[in-house]
Coordinates of C-alpha atoms in Angstrom, one line a residue:
Chain A
M26 CA -93.0 -60.9 -39.7
F27 CA -90.2 -58.6 -38.7
K28 CA -89.7 -56.2 -41.6
R29 CA -86.4 -55.1 -40.2
P30 CA -83.6 -57.5 -39.5
L31 CA -83.5 -58.7 -36.0
I32 CA -80.3 -56.9 -35.3
S33 CA -81.2 -53.6 -36.8
A34 CA -79.6 -50.2 -36.7
P35 CA -78.3 -49.0 -33.4
L36 CA -80.8 -47.3 -31.1
S37 CA -81.3 -43.6 -31.7
I38 CA -79.1 -41.6 -29.3
S39 CA -82.0 -40.2 -27.2
V40 CA -83.7 -43.6 -26.7
D41 CA -80.3 -45.2 -25.9
K42 CA -79.6 -42.6 -23.3
L43 CA -83.2 -42.8 -21.8
L44 CA -82.8 -46.6 -21.7
A45 CA -79.5 -46.4 -19.9
V46 CA -80.7 -43.8 -17.3
L47 CA -83.9 -45.8 -16.7
R48 CA -82.0 -49.1 -16.1
W49 CA -79.5 -47.6 -13.7
A50 CA -82.3 -45.7 -11.8
A51 CA -84.3 -48.8 -11.5
I52 CA -81.3 -50.7 -10.2
G53 CA -80.7 -47.9 -7.7
V54 CA -84.3 -48.0 -6.5
I55 CA -84.2 -51.8 -6.2
F56 CA -81.0 -51.7 -4.2
L57 CA -82.3 -49.0 -1.9
L58 CA -85.5 -50.9 -1.3
S59 CA -83.8 -54.2 -0.6
W60 CA -81.3 -52.4 1.7
L61 CA -84.1 -50.8 3.7
N62 CA -86.2 -53.9 3.8
P63 CA -84.3 -56.9 5.2
E64 CA -86.9 -59.3 3.7
R65 CA -85.8 -58.4 0.2
P66 CA -82.6 -60.0 -1.0
T67 CA -79.9 -57.4 -2.0
H68 CA -77.9 -59.9 -4.1
I69 CA -80.4 -59.7 -6.9
A70 CA -79.8 -55.9 -7.2
L71 CA -76.1 -56.5 -7.1
I72 CA -76.3 -59.1 -9.8
L73 CA -78.5 -56.8 -11.9
A74 CA -76.0 -53.9 -11.4
T75 CA -73.1 -56.1 -12.5
Y76 CA -75.1 -57.4 -15.5
N77 CA -76.0 -53.9 -16.5
G78 CA -72.5 -52.6 -16.1
L79 CA -71.3 -55.4 -18.3
V80 CA -73.9 -54.5 -20.9
E81 CA -72.8 -50.9 -20.8
V82 CA -69.1 -51.8 -21.3
A83 CA -69.8 -54.4 -23.9
K84 CA -72.2 -52.1 -25.8
T85 CA -69.3 -50.3 -27.4
R86 CA -67.9 -53.5 -28.9
V87 CA -70.9 -55.8 -29.4
R88 CA -73.3 -54.9 -32.1
L89 CA -76.0 -57.2 -30.7
L90 CA -76.3 -55.0 -27.6
Q91 CA -76.4 -51.8 -29.7
S92 CA -79.7 -52.7 -31.3
P93 CA -83.0 -52.6 -29.4
R94 CA -83.9 -56.1 -30.5
G95 CA -80.5 -57.6 -29.6
L96 CA -80.6 -56.0 -26.1
F97 CA -84.2 -57.3 -25.7
A98 CA -83.1 -60.8 -26.5
V99 CA -80.2 -60.8 -24.1
D100 CA -82.3 -59.1 -21.4
T101 CA -85.0 -61.8 -21.8
A102 CA -82.5 -64.6 -21.4
V103 CA -80.8 -63.0 -18.3
V104 CA -83.9 -61.9 -16.6
S105 CA -85.6 -65.3 -17.2
L106 CA -82.8 -66.8 -15.2
L107 CA -83.1 -64.2 -12.4
I108 CA -86.8 -64.6 -12.2
F109 CA -86.3 -68.3 -12.0
W110 CA -84.1 -67.8 -8.9
G111 CA -85.8 -64.8 -7.3
G112 CA -89.3 -65.3 -8.8
G113 CA -92.5 -63.3 -8.6
L114 CA -94.2 -60.5 -10.3
D115 CA -92.8 -58.0 -7.9
S116 CA -89.3 -59.3 -8.1
P117 CA -86.8 -56.5 -8.9
A118 CA -85.6 -58.4 -11.9
Y119 CA -89.0 -58.4 -13.4
I120 CA -89.5 -54.7 -12.7
I121 CA -86.3 -53.6 -14.4
Y122 CA -87.1 -55.9 -17.2
Y123 CA -90.4 -54.3 -17.5
F124 CA -88.9 -50.8 -17.6
S125 CA -86.4 -51.8 -20.1
V126 CA -89.1 -53.2 -22.4
I127 CA -91.1 -50.1 -22.1
T128 CA -88.2 -47.9 -23.1
L129 CA -87.5 -50.3 -25.9
A130 CA -91.1 -50.0 -27.0
L131 CA -90.4 -46.4 -27.9
D132 CA -88.1 -47.6 -30.6
L133 CA -90.1 -50.6 -31.8
S134 CA -92.7 -50.8 -34.5
L135 CA -96.3 -51.7 -33.5
V136 CA -96.0 -55.4 -34.4
E137 CA -92.6 -55.7 -32.6
A138 CA -94.0 -53.9 -29.5
T139 CA -97.0 -56.3 -29.5
M140 CA -94.6 -59.3 -29.7
A141 CA -92.5 -57.8 -26.9
T142 CA -95.6 -57.4 -24.7
V143 CA -96.6 -61.0 -25.3
A144 CA -93.0 -62.2 -24.7
L145 CA -93.0 -60.2 -21.4
G146 CA -96.2 -62.1 -20.3
L147 CA -94.8 -65.5 -21.4
V148 CA -91.5 -65.0 -19.6
Y149 CA -93.2 -64.3 -16.4
A150 CA -95.6 -67.2 -16.8
G151 CA -92.9 -69.6 -18.0
T152 CA -90.4 -68.8 -15.3
S153 CA -93.1 -69.0 -12.6
V154 CA -94.1 -72.4 -13.8
A155 CA -90.5 -73.6 -14.1
S156 CA -89.6 -72.3 -10.6
G157 CA -92.3 -74.7 -9.3
G158 CA -95.7 -73.3 -8.5
L159 CA -97.9 -70.7 -10.0
P160 CA -99.3 -68.2 -7.5
W161 CA -101.8 -67.5 -10.1
D162 CA -104.4 -65.5 -8.1
I163 CA -106.6 -62.7 -9.4
A164 CA -104.5 -59.9 -7.9
N165 CA -101.4 -61.2 -9.7
S166 CA -103.3 -61.6 -13.0
E167 CA -104.6 -58.0 -12.7
R168 CA -101.2 -56.6 -12.0
L169 CA -99.7 -58.5 -15.0
A170 CA -102.6 -57.4 -17.2
G171 CA -102.2 -53.8 -16.1
R172 CA -98.5 -53.8 -16.8
L173 CA -99.0 -55.4 -20.2
S174 CA -101.7 -52.9 -21.1
I175 CA -99.5 -49.9 -20.1
L176 CA -96.7 -51.4 -22.3
F177 CA -99.1 -51.9 -25.2
I178 CA -100.5 -48.4 -25.0
I179 CA -97.0 -46.9 -24.9
S180 CA -96.1 -48.9 -28.0
V181 CA -99.2 -47.8 -29.9
V182 CA -98.8 -44.1 -29.0
S183 CA -95.1 -44.1 -29.7
S184 CA -95.6 -45.8 -33.0
M185 CA -98.3 -43.3 -34.0
L186 CA -96.0 -40.5 -33.0
K187 CA -93.2 -42.0 -35.0
K188 CA -95.4 -42.2 -38.1
E189 CA -96.2 -38.5 -37.7
L190 CA -92.6 -37.7 -37.3
E191 CA -91.7 -39.7 -40.4
L192 CA -94.3 -37.8 -42.4
E193 CA -92.8 -34.5 -41.2
R194 CA -89.4 -35.7 -42.1
T195 CA -90.5 -36.7 -45.6
L196 CA -92.1 -33.3 -46.0
A197 CA -89.0 -31.6 -44.8
A198 CA -86.9 -33.6 -47.1
R199 CA -89.2 -32.9 -50.0
L200 CA -89.1 -29.2 -49.2
K201 CA -85.3 -29.3 -49.1
E202 CA -85.4 -31.0 -52.5
L203 CA -87.6 -28.4 -53.9
E204 CA -85.4 -25.6 -52.5
Q205 CA -82.4 -27.3 -54.1
M206 CA -84.3 -27.6 -57.4
K207 CA -85.1 -23.9 -57.2
T208 CA -81.4 -23.1 -56.6
D209 CA -80.3 -25.4 -59.4
F210 CA -82.8 -24.0 -61.8
L211 CA -81.8 -20.4 -60.9
S212 CA -78.2 -21.3 -61.4
T213 CA -78.8 -23.1 -64.7
V214 CA -81.0 -20.4 -66.2
S215 CA -78.7 -17.6 -65.2
H216 CA -75.7 -19.4 -66.7
E217 CA -77.7 -20.1 -69.9
L218 CA -78.6 -16.5 -70.1
K219 CA -75.0 -15.4 -70.2
T220 CA -74.1 -16.7 -73.7
P221 CA -77.0 -14.9 -75.5
L222 CA -76.3 -11.8 -73.4
T223 CA -72.7 -11.8 -74.5
T224 CA -73.7 -12.0 -78.1
I225 CA -76.1 -9.1 -77.8
K226 CA -73.7 -7.0 -75.7
A227 CA -70.7 -7.5 -78.0
S228 CA -72.9 -6.8 -81.0
A229 CA -74.2 -3.6 -79.6
E230 CA -70.6 -2.5 -78.7
L231 CA -69.4 -3.4 -82.2
L232 CA -72.1 -1.3 -83.7
L233 CA -71.3 1.6 -81.5
A234 CA -67.6 1.2 -82.2
G235 CA -68.5 1.9 -85.8
G236 CA -66.8 -1.2 -87.2
P237 CA -69.7 -2.2 -89.5
G238 CA -70.2 1.4 -90.6
P239 CA -71.3 4.7 -89.1
L240 CA -74.7 4.9 -87.3
N241 CA -77.0 7.8 -87.8
P242 CA -77.9 9.7 -84.6
T243 CA -81.2 7.8 -84.0
Q244 CA -79.5 4.4 -84.7
E245 CA -76.8 5.4 -82.3
R246 CA -79.2 6.4 -79.6
L247 CA -81.2 3.2 -79.9
T248 CA -78.0 1.1 -79.8
R249 CA -76.9 2.9 -76.7
N250 CA -80.2 2.2 -75.1
M251 CA -79.7 -1.4 -76.0
A252 CA -76.2 -1.5 -74.5
R253 CA -77.3 0.2 -71.3
N254 CA -80.1 -2.3 -70.8
I255 CA -77.9 -5.2 -71.5
E256 CA -75.7 -3.9 -68.6
R257 CA -78.8 -3.9 -66.4
L258 CA -79.7 -7.4 -67.5
S259 CA -76.2 -8.6 -66.9
A260 CA -76.1 -7.2 -63.4
L261 CA -79.4 -8.9 -62.7
V262 CA -78.2 -12.2 -63.9
G263 CA -75.1 -11.7 -61.7
D264 CA -77.2 -11.0 -58.7
L265 CA -79.4 -14.0 -59.2
L266 CA -76.3 -16.2 -59.5
D267 CA -74.7 -14.7 -56.4
M268 CA -78.0 -15.4 -54.6
A269 CA -78.1 -19.0 -55.7
R270 CA -74.4 -19.4 -54.7
L271 CA -75.0 -17.8 -51.3
D272 CA -77.9 -20.2 -50.8
E273 CA -75.8 -23.2 -51.5
G274 CA -73.0 -21.8 -49.4
K275 CA -70.8 -22.1 -52.5
L276 CA -69.7 -18.5 -52.6
S277 CA -66.1 -18.5 -51.5
L278 CA -63.9 -15.5 -51.1
S279 CA -60.6 -15.1 -52.8
L280 CA -58.7 -13.2 -50.2
Q281 CA -55.6 -11.2 -50.7
R282 CA -54.0 -8.2 -49.2
V283 CA -55.0 -5.0 -50.9
D284 CA -55.1 -1.3 -50.3
L285 CA -58.7 -0.4 -49.6
N286 CA -58.1 3.0 -51.2
E287 CA -57.4 1.2 -54.5
V288 CA -60.6 -0.8 -54.3
I289 CA -62.6 2.4 -53.5
K290 CA -60.9 4.1 -56.5
D291 CA -62.1 1.3 -58.9
A292 CA -65.6 1.3 -57.4
A293 CA -65.8 5.1 -57.7
A294 CA -64.6 5.0 -61.3
A295 CA -67.4 2.6 -62.2
V296 CA -70.1 4.9 -60.7
A297 CA -68.6 8.2 -61.9
P298 CA -70.2 8.1 -65.3
L299 CA -73.6 7.5 -63.7
A300 CA -73.2 10.5 -61.4
E301 CA -72.0 12.7 -64.2
S302 CA -75.0 11.8 -66.3
R303 CA -77.3 13.3 -63.7
G304 CA -75.1 16.3 -62.8
Q305 CA -74.3 14.9 -59.4
R306 CA -71.1 15.4 -57.5
M307 CA -69.5 12.3 -56.0
Q308 CA -67.0 13.1 -53.3
V309 CA -64.6 10.4 -52.2
N310 CA -62.4 10.9 -49.1
Y311 CA -59.6 8.4 -49.3
Y312 CA -57.7 7.3 -46.2
P313 CA -54.6 9.6 -46.2
D314 CA -52.2 6.6 -46.0
P315 CA -52.4 3.2 -47.6
A316 CA -55.3 1.2 -46.0
P317 CA -54.2 -2.4 -46.1
V318 CA -57.0 -5.0 -45.8
V319 CA -57.2 -8.8 -46.4
A320 CA -60.3 -9.2 -48.5
D321 CA -61.7 -10.4 -51.8
R322 CA -61.0 -7.4 -53.9
R323 CA -63.7 -8.1 -56.5
R324 CA -66.4 -8.7 -53.8
V325 CA -65.6 -5.6 -51.8
E326 CA -65.7 -3.6 -55.0
Q327 CA -69.1 -5.1 -55.8
V328 CA -70.4 -4.0 -52.4
L329 CA -69.0 -0.5 -52.7
I330 CA -70.4 -0.1 -56.3
N331 CA -73.8 -1.2 -55.0
L332 CA -73.7 1.4 -52.2
L333 CA -72.5 4.1 -54.4
S334 CA -75.0 3.4 -57.2
N335 CA -77.8 3.3 -54.7
A336 CA -76.7 6.7 -53.4
H337 CA -76.6 7.9 -57.0
K338 CA -80.1 6.6 -57.6
F339 CA -81.6 8.3 -54.6
T340 CA -79.8 11.6 -54.9
P341 CA -81.7 14.2 -56.9
P342 CA -80.1 15.5 -60.1
G343 CA -77.4 18.1 -59.2
G344 CA -77.2 16.8 -55.7
H345 CA -74.1 15.2 -54.1
F346 CA -73.2 12.0 -52.3
A347 CA -70.0 11.0 -50.6
L348 CA -67.8 8.1 -49.5
E349 CA -65.5 8.2 -46.6
V350 CA -62.9 5.8 -45.1
Q351 CA -61.9 5.8 -41.5
E352 CA -59.8 3.6 -39.3
A353 CA -61.8 2.1 -36.4
G354 CA -59.5 -0.1 -34.3
P355 CA -59.1 -3.5 -36.0
N356 CA -61.6 -2.5 -38.7
W357 CA -61.9 -0.1 -41.6
L358 CA -65.1 1.9 -41.6
V359 CA -66.4 2.9 -45.0
S360 CA -69.5 5.1 -45.1
V361 CA -71.5 6.2 -48.1
S362 CA -73.9 9.1 -47.5
D363 CA -76.4 10.8 -49.7
N364 CA -78.8 13.8 -49.2
G365 CA -81.6 12.0 -51.0
L366 CA -85.1 11.0 -49.9
G367 CA -84.1 9.1 -46.8
I368 CA -85.7 5.8 -45.8
P369 CA -88.9 5.7 -43.6
R370 CA -88.3 4.1 -40.1
D371 CA -90.5 1.1 -40.8
E372 CA -88.7 0.3 -44.0
L373 CA -85.2 0.5 -42.4
E374 CA -85.3 -2.8 -40.7
H375 CA -86.2 -4.6 -44.0
I376 CA -83.7 -2.8 -46.2
F377 CA -81.2 -5.7 -46.2
D378 CA -83.9 -8.3 -46.7
R379 CA -83.9 -10.3 -49.9
F380 CA -86.3 -9.0 -52.6
Y381 CA -87.3 -6.1 -50.3
R382 CA -87.9 -2.8 -52.2
G383 CA -88.9 0.3 -50.4
T384 CA -92.0 2.3 -51.5
E385 CA -89.7 4.8 -53.2
H386 CA -87.7 2.2 -55.1
K387 CA -86.1 3.1 -58.4
G388 CA -86.1 -0.2 -60.2
G389 CA -83.8 -3.0 -59.1
T390 CA -84.6 -6.4 -57.8
G391 CA -84.2 -5.9 -54.1
L392 CA -81.2 -8.2 -54.2
G393 CA -78.3 -5.9 -54.1
L394 CA -78.2 -4.9 -50.5
S395 CA -79.1 -8.4 -49.3
I396 CA -76.1 -9.7 -51.3
A397 CA -73.9 -6.9 -50.0
K398 CA -74.8 -7.8 -46.5
S399 CA -73.9 -11.5 -47.1
L400 CA -70.7 -10.6 -48.7
I401 CA -69.6 -8.3 -45.9
E402 CA -70.6 -10.9 -43.3
L403 CA -68.5 -13.5 -45.2
H404 CA -65.6 -11.2 -44.6
G405 CA -66.4 -11.1 -40.9
G406 CA -67.7 -7.5 -41.2
K407 CA -70.9 -5.6 -40.6
I408 CA -73.1 -3.4 -42.7
W409 CA -75.8 -1.0 -41.4
V410 CA -77.8 2.0 -42.3
E411 CA -78.9 5.3 -40.6
S412 CA -81.4 7.4 -42.3
K413 CA -83.8 10.4 -41.9
V414 CA -86.6 11.0 -44.2
G415 CA -86.0 14.2 -46.2
K416 CA -82.3 14.4 -45.0
G417 CA -80.7 11.3 -46.6
S418 CA -79.1 8.0 -45.7
T419 CA -75.7 6.8 -44.6
F420 CA -74.7 3.2 -45.3
S421 CA -71.7 2.0 -43.3
V422 CA -69.5 -1.0 -43.7
S423 CA -67.1 -2.2 -41.1
L424 CA -64.5 -4.4 -42.6
P425 CA -61.9 -6.2 -40.5
K426 CA -58.4 -5.4 -41.6
E427 CA -57.6 -9.2 -41.4
S428 CA -60.6 -11.2 -42.5
P429 CA -60.9 -14.5 -40.6
G430 CA -60.4 -17.7 -42.6
A431 CA -57.7 -19.1 -44.7
Y432 CA -56.1 -17.3 -47.5
E433 CA -53.2 -17.5 -49.8
Chain B
M1 CA -52.6 -13.1 -87.7
K2 CA -54.7 -16.3 -87.6
F3 CA -57.4 -17.0 -85.0
L4 CA -59.3 -20.2 -84.3
I5 CA -62.7 -19.7 -82.6
V6 CA -64.0 -22.9 -81.0
E7 CA -67.7 -22.2 -80.3
D8 CA -70.8 -24.2 -80.9
E9 CA -73.1 -21.1 -81.1
P10 CA -72.7 -19.6 -84.6
D11 CA -74.0 -16.1 -83.5
M12 CA -71.4 -15.9 -80.8
A13 CA -68.7 -17.1 -83.2
E14 CA -69.7 -14.4 -85.7
V15 CA -69.6 -11.6 -83.1
I16 CA -66.1 -12.6 -82.0
S17 CA -65.1 -12.9 -85.6
V18 CA -66.3 -9.4 -86.5
S19 CA -64.6 -8.0 -83.4
L20 CA -61.3 -9.6 -84.4
T21 CA -61.5 -8.3 -88.0
M22 CA -62.3 -4.9 -86.7
Q23 CA -59.0 -4.9 -84.7
W24 CA -56.8 -6.8 -87.2
S25 CA -58.2 -6.0 -90.6
D26 CA -56.0 -8.6 -92.3
C27 CA -56.5 -11.4 -89.9
Q28 CA -57.8 -14.8 -90.7
V29 CA -60.5 -16.4 -88.6
V30 CA -61.1 -20.1 -88.6
H31 CA -64.2 -21.6 -86.9
A32 CA -64.6 -24.9 -85.2
G33 CA -68.0 -26.0 -83.9
D34 CA -66.7 -28.8 -81.6
G35 CA -63.7 -29.9 -79.8
A36 CA -62.5 -32.7 -82.1
M37 CA -62.6 -30.3 -85.0
A38 CA -60.7 -27.8 -83.0
V39 CA -57.9 -30.2 -82.2
D40 CA -57.6 -31.0 -85.9
L41 CA -57.6 -27.4 -86.9
V42 CA -54.8 -26.5 -84.4
E43 CA -52.7 -29.0 -86.3
S44 CA -53.7 -28.2 -89.9
A45 CA -54.3 -24.4 -89.7
S46 CA -51.7 -23.6 -87.0
P47 CA -53.5 -20.5 -85.6
D48 CA -51.7 -17.8 -83.6
L49 CA -54.3 -17.9 -80.9
V50 CA -57.3 -20.1 -79.9
I51 CA -60.5 -18.8 -78.4
L52 CA -62.1 -21.8 -76.8
D53 CA -65.6 -22.0 -75.4
I54 CA -65.9 -24.4 -72.4
G55 CA -69.5 -25.4 -73.0
L56 CA -69.1 -27.4 -76.1
P57 CA -71.2 -30.4 -77.1
G58 CA -69.3 -33.7 -77.0
I59 CA -65.8 -33.3 -75.6
D60 CA -66.0 -30.1 -73.6
G61 CA -63.6 -27.2 -73.6
F62 CA -61.5 -28.5 -70.7
E63 CA -60.8 -31.7 -72.5
T64 CA -60.3 -29.9 -75.8
C65 CA -57.7 -27.7 -74.1
R66 CA -55.9 -30.7 -72.7
R67 CA -55.8 -32.4 -76.1
I68 CA -54.5 -29.2 -77.9
R69 CA -51.8 -28.9 -75.3
E70 CA -50.6 -32.4 -76.0
S71 CA -49.2 -31.1 -79.3
S72 CA -49.2 -27.3 -79.3
D73 CA -48.1 -24.3 -77.3
V74 CA -50.6 -22.0 -79.1
P75 CA -52.0 -19.4 -76.7
I76 CA -55.5 -20.4 -75.6
I77 CA -58.2 -18.1 -74.1
M78 CA -61.1 -19.9 -72.6
L79 CA -64.7 -18.5 -72.7
T80 CA -67.0 -19.6 -70.0
V81 CA -70.3 -18.8 -68.2
R82 CA -68.9 -19.9 -64.9
D83 CA -66.7 -17.7 -62.8
E84 CA -66.1 -19.9 -59.8
E85 CA -62.5 -20.1 -58.8
I86 CA -62.4 -23.8 -59.2
D87 CA -63.3 -23.7 -62.9
K88 CA -60.8 -20.9 -63.5
V89 CA -58.0 -22.8 -61.8
R90 CA -58.9 -26.0 -63.7
G91 CA -58.8 -24.2 -67.1
L92 CA -55.4 -22.6 -66.2
E93 CA -54.0 -25.9 -65.0
L94 CA -54.9 -27.6 -68.2
G95 CA -52.8 -25.0 -70.0
A96 CA -55.1 -22.2 -70.9
D97 CA -53.4 -18.8 -70.9
D98 CA -56.5 -16.8 -70.0
Y99 CA -60.0 -17.1 -68.9
I100 CA -62.9 -14.7 -69.8
T101 CA -66.3 -14.9 -68.1
K102 CA -69.4 -14.2 -70.1
P103 CA -71.0 -11.8 -70.5
F104 CA -67.9 -9.9 -71.6
G105 CA -67.7 -6.9 -73.9
H106 CA -65.9 -6.6 -77.2
M107 CA -63.2 -4.2 -75.7
E108 CA -62.6 -6.6 -72.8
L109 CA -62.1 -9.5 -75.2
L110 CA -59.7 -7.5 -77.4
A111 CA -57.8 -6.4 -74.3
R112 CA -57.4 -9.9 -73.2
I113 CA -56.3 -11.2 -76.6
K114 CA -53.7 -8.4 -76.8
A115 CA -52.4 -9.2 -73.3
V116 CA -52.1 -12.9 -74.1
L117 CA -50.4 -12.3 -77.5
R118 CA -48.1 -9.8 -75.7
R119 CA -47.1 -12.4 -73.2
A120 CA -46.6 -15.1 -75.8
E121 CA -44.4 -12.9 -78.0
M122 CA -42.7 -10.9 -75.2
P123 CA -39.0 -11.1 -75.7
L124 CA -37.7 -12.9 -72.6
P125 CA -35.8 -10.7 -70.2
T126 CA -32.0 -11.1 -70.6
A127 CA -29.0 -10.2 -68.6
A128 CA -30.8 -7.7 -66.3
A129 CA -30.5 -10.1 -63.4
A130 CA -27.5 -11.8 -61.9
D131 CA -27.3 -15.5 -62.6
Y132 CA -28.4 -17.9 -59.9
E133 CA -26.6 -21.0 -58.8
D134 CA -27.1 -23.1 -55.7
G135 CA -25.5 -26.4 -56.7
R136 CA -28.8 -27.9 -57.6
L137 CA -30.6 -25.2 -59.5
S138 CA -28.8 -22.9 -61.9
I139 CA -30.3 -20.1 -63.8
N140 CA -28.4 -18.3 -66.6
F141 CA -30.4 -15.3 -67.5
G142 CA -28.0 -14.4 -70.3
Q143 CA -28.7 -17.6 -72.1
R144 CA -32.2 -18.0 -70.7
Q145 CA -31.4 -21.4 -69.5
V146 CA -32.6 -23.1 -66.3
R147 CA -31.0 -26.3 -65.2
V148 CA -31.9 -28.6 -62.3
N149 CA -29.1 -31.0 -61.4
G150 CA -27.5 -30.2 -64.7
A151 CA -30.5 -31.1 -66.8
P152 CA -32.1 -28.2 -68.7
V153 CA -35.8 -27.5 -67.8
K154 CA -38.3 -26.1 -70.3
F155 CA -40.4 -23.0 -69.4
T156 CA -43.2 -21.2 -71.1
P157 CA -42.6 -17.5 -71.6
T158 CA -45.0 -16.7 -68.7
E159 CA -43.4 -19.2 -66.4
Y160 CA -39.9 -17.9 -67.3
N161 CA -41.0 -14.3 -66.7
L162 CA -42.5 -15.0 -63.4
L163 CA -39.3 -16.9 -62.3
Y164 CA -37.2 -14.0 -63.6
H165 CA -39.1 -11.4 -61.4
L166 CA -39.0 -13.6 -58.4
V167 CA -35.2 -14.4 -58.6
R168 CA -34.3 -10.8 -59.6
N169 CA -35.9 -9.6 -56.3
A170 CA -34.7 -12.6 -54.2
G171 CA -35.2 -11.9 -50.5
Q172 CA -38.0 -9.4 -51.1
I173 CA -41.7 -10.0 -50.9
L174 CA -43.4 -9.4 -54.2
P175 CA -47.1 -8.7 -53.6
H176 CA -49.7 -10.5 -55.7
D177 CA -50.7 -7.4 -57.6
T178 CA -47.2 -6.4 -58.4
L179 CA -46.4 -9.8 -59.8
L180 CA -49.6 -9.9 -61.7
A181 CA -49.0 -6.5 -63.2
K182 CA -45.4 -7.3 -64.1
V183 CA -45.9 -10.7 -65.7
W184 CA -49.5 -10.6 -66.9
G185 CA -50.3 -6.9 -67.3
R186 CA -52.1 -4.3 -65.2
E187 CA -55.5 -5.5 -66.2
Y188 CA -54.9 -8.7 -64.2
K189 CA -54.7 -7.1 -60.8
G190 CA -56.8 -9.1 -58.4
E191 CA -56.6 -12.3 -60.5
T192 CA -54.6 -14.2 -57.9
D193 CA -55.8 -17.5 -59.3
Y194 CA -53.4 -17.1 -62.2
L195 CA -50.6 -16.6 -59.9
K196 CA -51.4 -19.6 -57.7
V197 CA -51.5 -21.9 -60.7
Y198 CA -48.2 -20.6 -62.2
I199 CA -46.4 -20.6 -58.8
R200 CA -47.4 -24.2 -58.5
R201 CA -46.0 -25.0 -61.9
L202 CA -42.7 -23.3 -61.1
R203 CA -42.4 -25.2 -57.9
E204 CA -43.0 -28.5 -59.7
K205 CA -40.2 -27.6 -62.0
I206 CA -37.5 -26.3 -59.6
E207 CA -38.3 -27.3 -56.1
R208 CA -36.9 -30.5 -54.6
D209 CA -40.3 -31.1 -52.8
P210 CA -43.0 -28.9 -54.4
Q211 CA -45.3 -29.6 -51.5
N212 CA -42.7 -28.1 -49.1
P213 CA -41.1 -25.3 -51.1
Q214 CA -37.7 -24.0 -50.1
L215 CA -37.1 -21.6 -52.9
I216 CA -40.4 -19.9 -53.8
L217 CA -41.9 -19.0 -50.5
T218 CA -45.5 -18.1 -49.8
E219 CA -46.1 -14.9 -47.8
R220 CA -49.6 -15.6 -46.7
G221 CA -52.1 -13.0 -47.9
V222 CA -49.3 -10.8 -49.2
G223 CA -47.4 -12.4 -52.1
Y224 CA -44.3 -14.5 -52.8
R225 CA -40.6 -14.3 -52.0
F226 CA -37.7 -16.1 -53.6
R227 CA -35.3 -17.3 -50.9
K228 CA -32.1 -15.3 -51.0
K229 CA -28.9 -17.4 -51.2
E230 CA -27.0 -17.2 -48.0

């Protein structure tokens, strides 16, 4: 009948705590009542307290006492003895037993709770008979029936709640599974895309390098188009992979001590051809001295390239944008400003959200800034933006000179 | 010059092959579609360099690399779609000399091949450094010989070069990037994984307890330092 083994898994922590508190509170009340009322014997409360104390101590060692059913069995045996001596439906032993069973009911299945209810009735009846005499009047029967009903109702309600909870848990688990599937899929597809991308990229480059023979101007223009768009596609695949890795918490930094000026120089070199192609002036103000920082060189460069290429995208042809490094206590402060369109106030707060693209977006997936934010935060830094429509935007990165975390 | 391309995708193999012939017009390119064939070809064709894709059907690139290393010191460049540090370190520990992540460009591939060949063929540094002797470890730079407790120890050219720079600058901290630039080449700046793997190999060869190094010391976040003899 019991689907679960009699000695099942330990009580859940909350039920276990509730049960312990309730038992000690009941013993306290019983002791207080019997101390105030000389007609009630105090020794029962003391015996109960000793018994309960023993249970608490033994619980850490004895598995039987850790499971609701085991505790129930031991309680039934001990309390039967106590009722046999101290007898009666109002006897303190019976009351604490009752509470203990109610608490237990929270953790039992419906069938088990029903059986516990029946057992509770039988224990009382049985011990009453055994202790010689059954004061079986209507009032007693009503009280017993009342208590048994309360117990039964609690069991039913709690088992219904438990079912609901289980359903929710299943749904949550399923959602998590789907989320994992999405991440895995994203990661697999992105990886699979890389091989054909390499083939196309290298082929285009080989054509442009003139190895297989000279191209006529139109062929060359088309091949350049191809190469440029493969770069875009590669960047996109890279972003998707970063996102999948960030989701899984698998993106780890490879920290080393570098000169921030050097990283900035590499990032600027990557964006310079873009700026040049639109007649823009990119101004980089390096820190006058070496700017040592413990960081993942590649990742910081990625963030800076992202900020600089955004500035380039939103700066009109012939305009200018700038990068500046400053020392700010334990941090380096890098800011990238442009005199482009600026970002409307209501879009500012979403600018670092994943997939968010402003109304004036210039292509892109809306992943770059969100990834930049995660990467800077992994370094223990911060990234933020200030912007005025029509005046331009300034993105700032504050990067700790010593990133927290282990490195070698 | 003879290259072996181990790649299951014919298109990819062809692009690499064209790229190689463009650079070395008289080179020979051999192609293997799977790992087992690659291991055989390393023996029978004795290539000067192997370009090995990791995502092979059957035995994968890692295992292929391990099997090649059982019998040959040929320089190996691994191609992979994964750029996680753990994969990189695994490839290097199995004996690969370099590791390129897809999508790479034709220039990048050539630059890496040249760097690897340069390292493999680099004449080992000679008497520019004073010999080292501490009773247990002795290094004779003139004869390019390293002995531990009197027994000679074998080093690959890259390992020997790294040791050379460390010992020559004993007592000084050599930053990651400096070591990478000196031993691997300027294009390897930032690739600290290479350094980690090779430092570990050196320690396994010359330290009494590689887990608790007394000669090649780690300067956390900065670089490495060879302990100066007192």
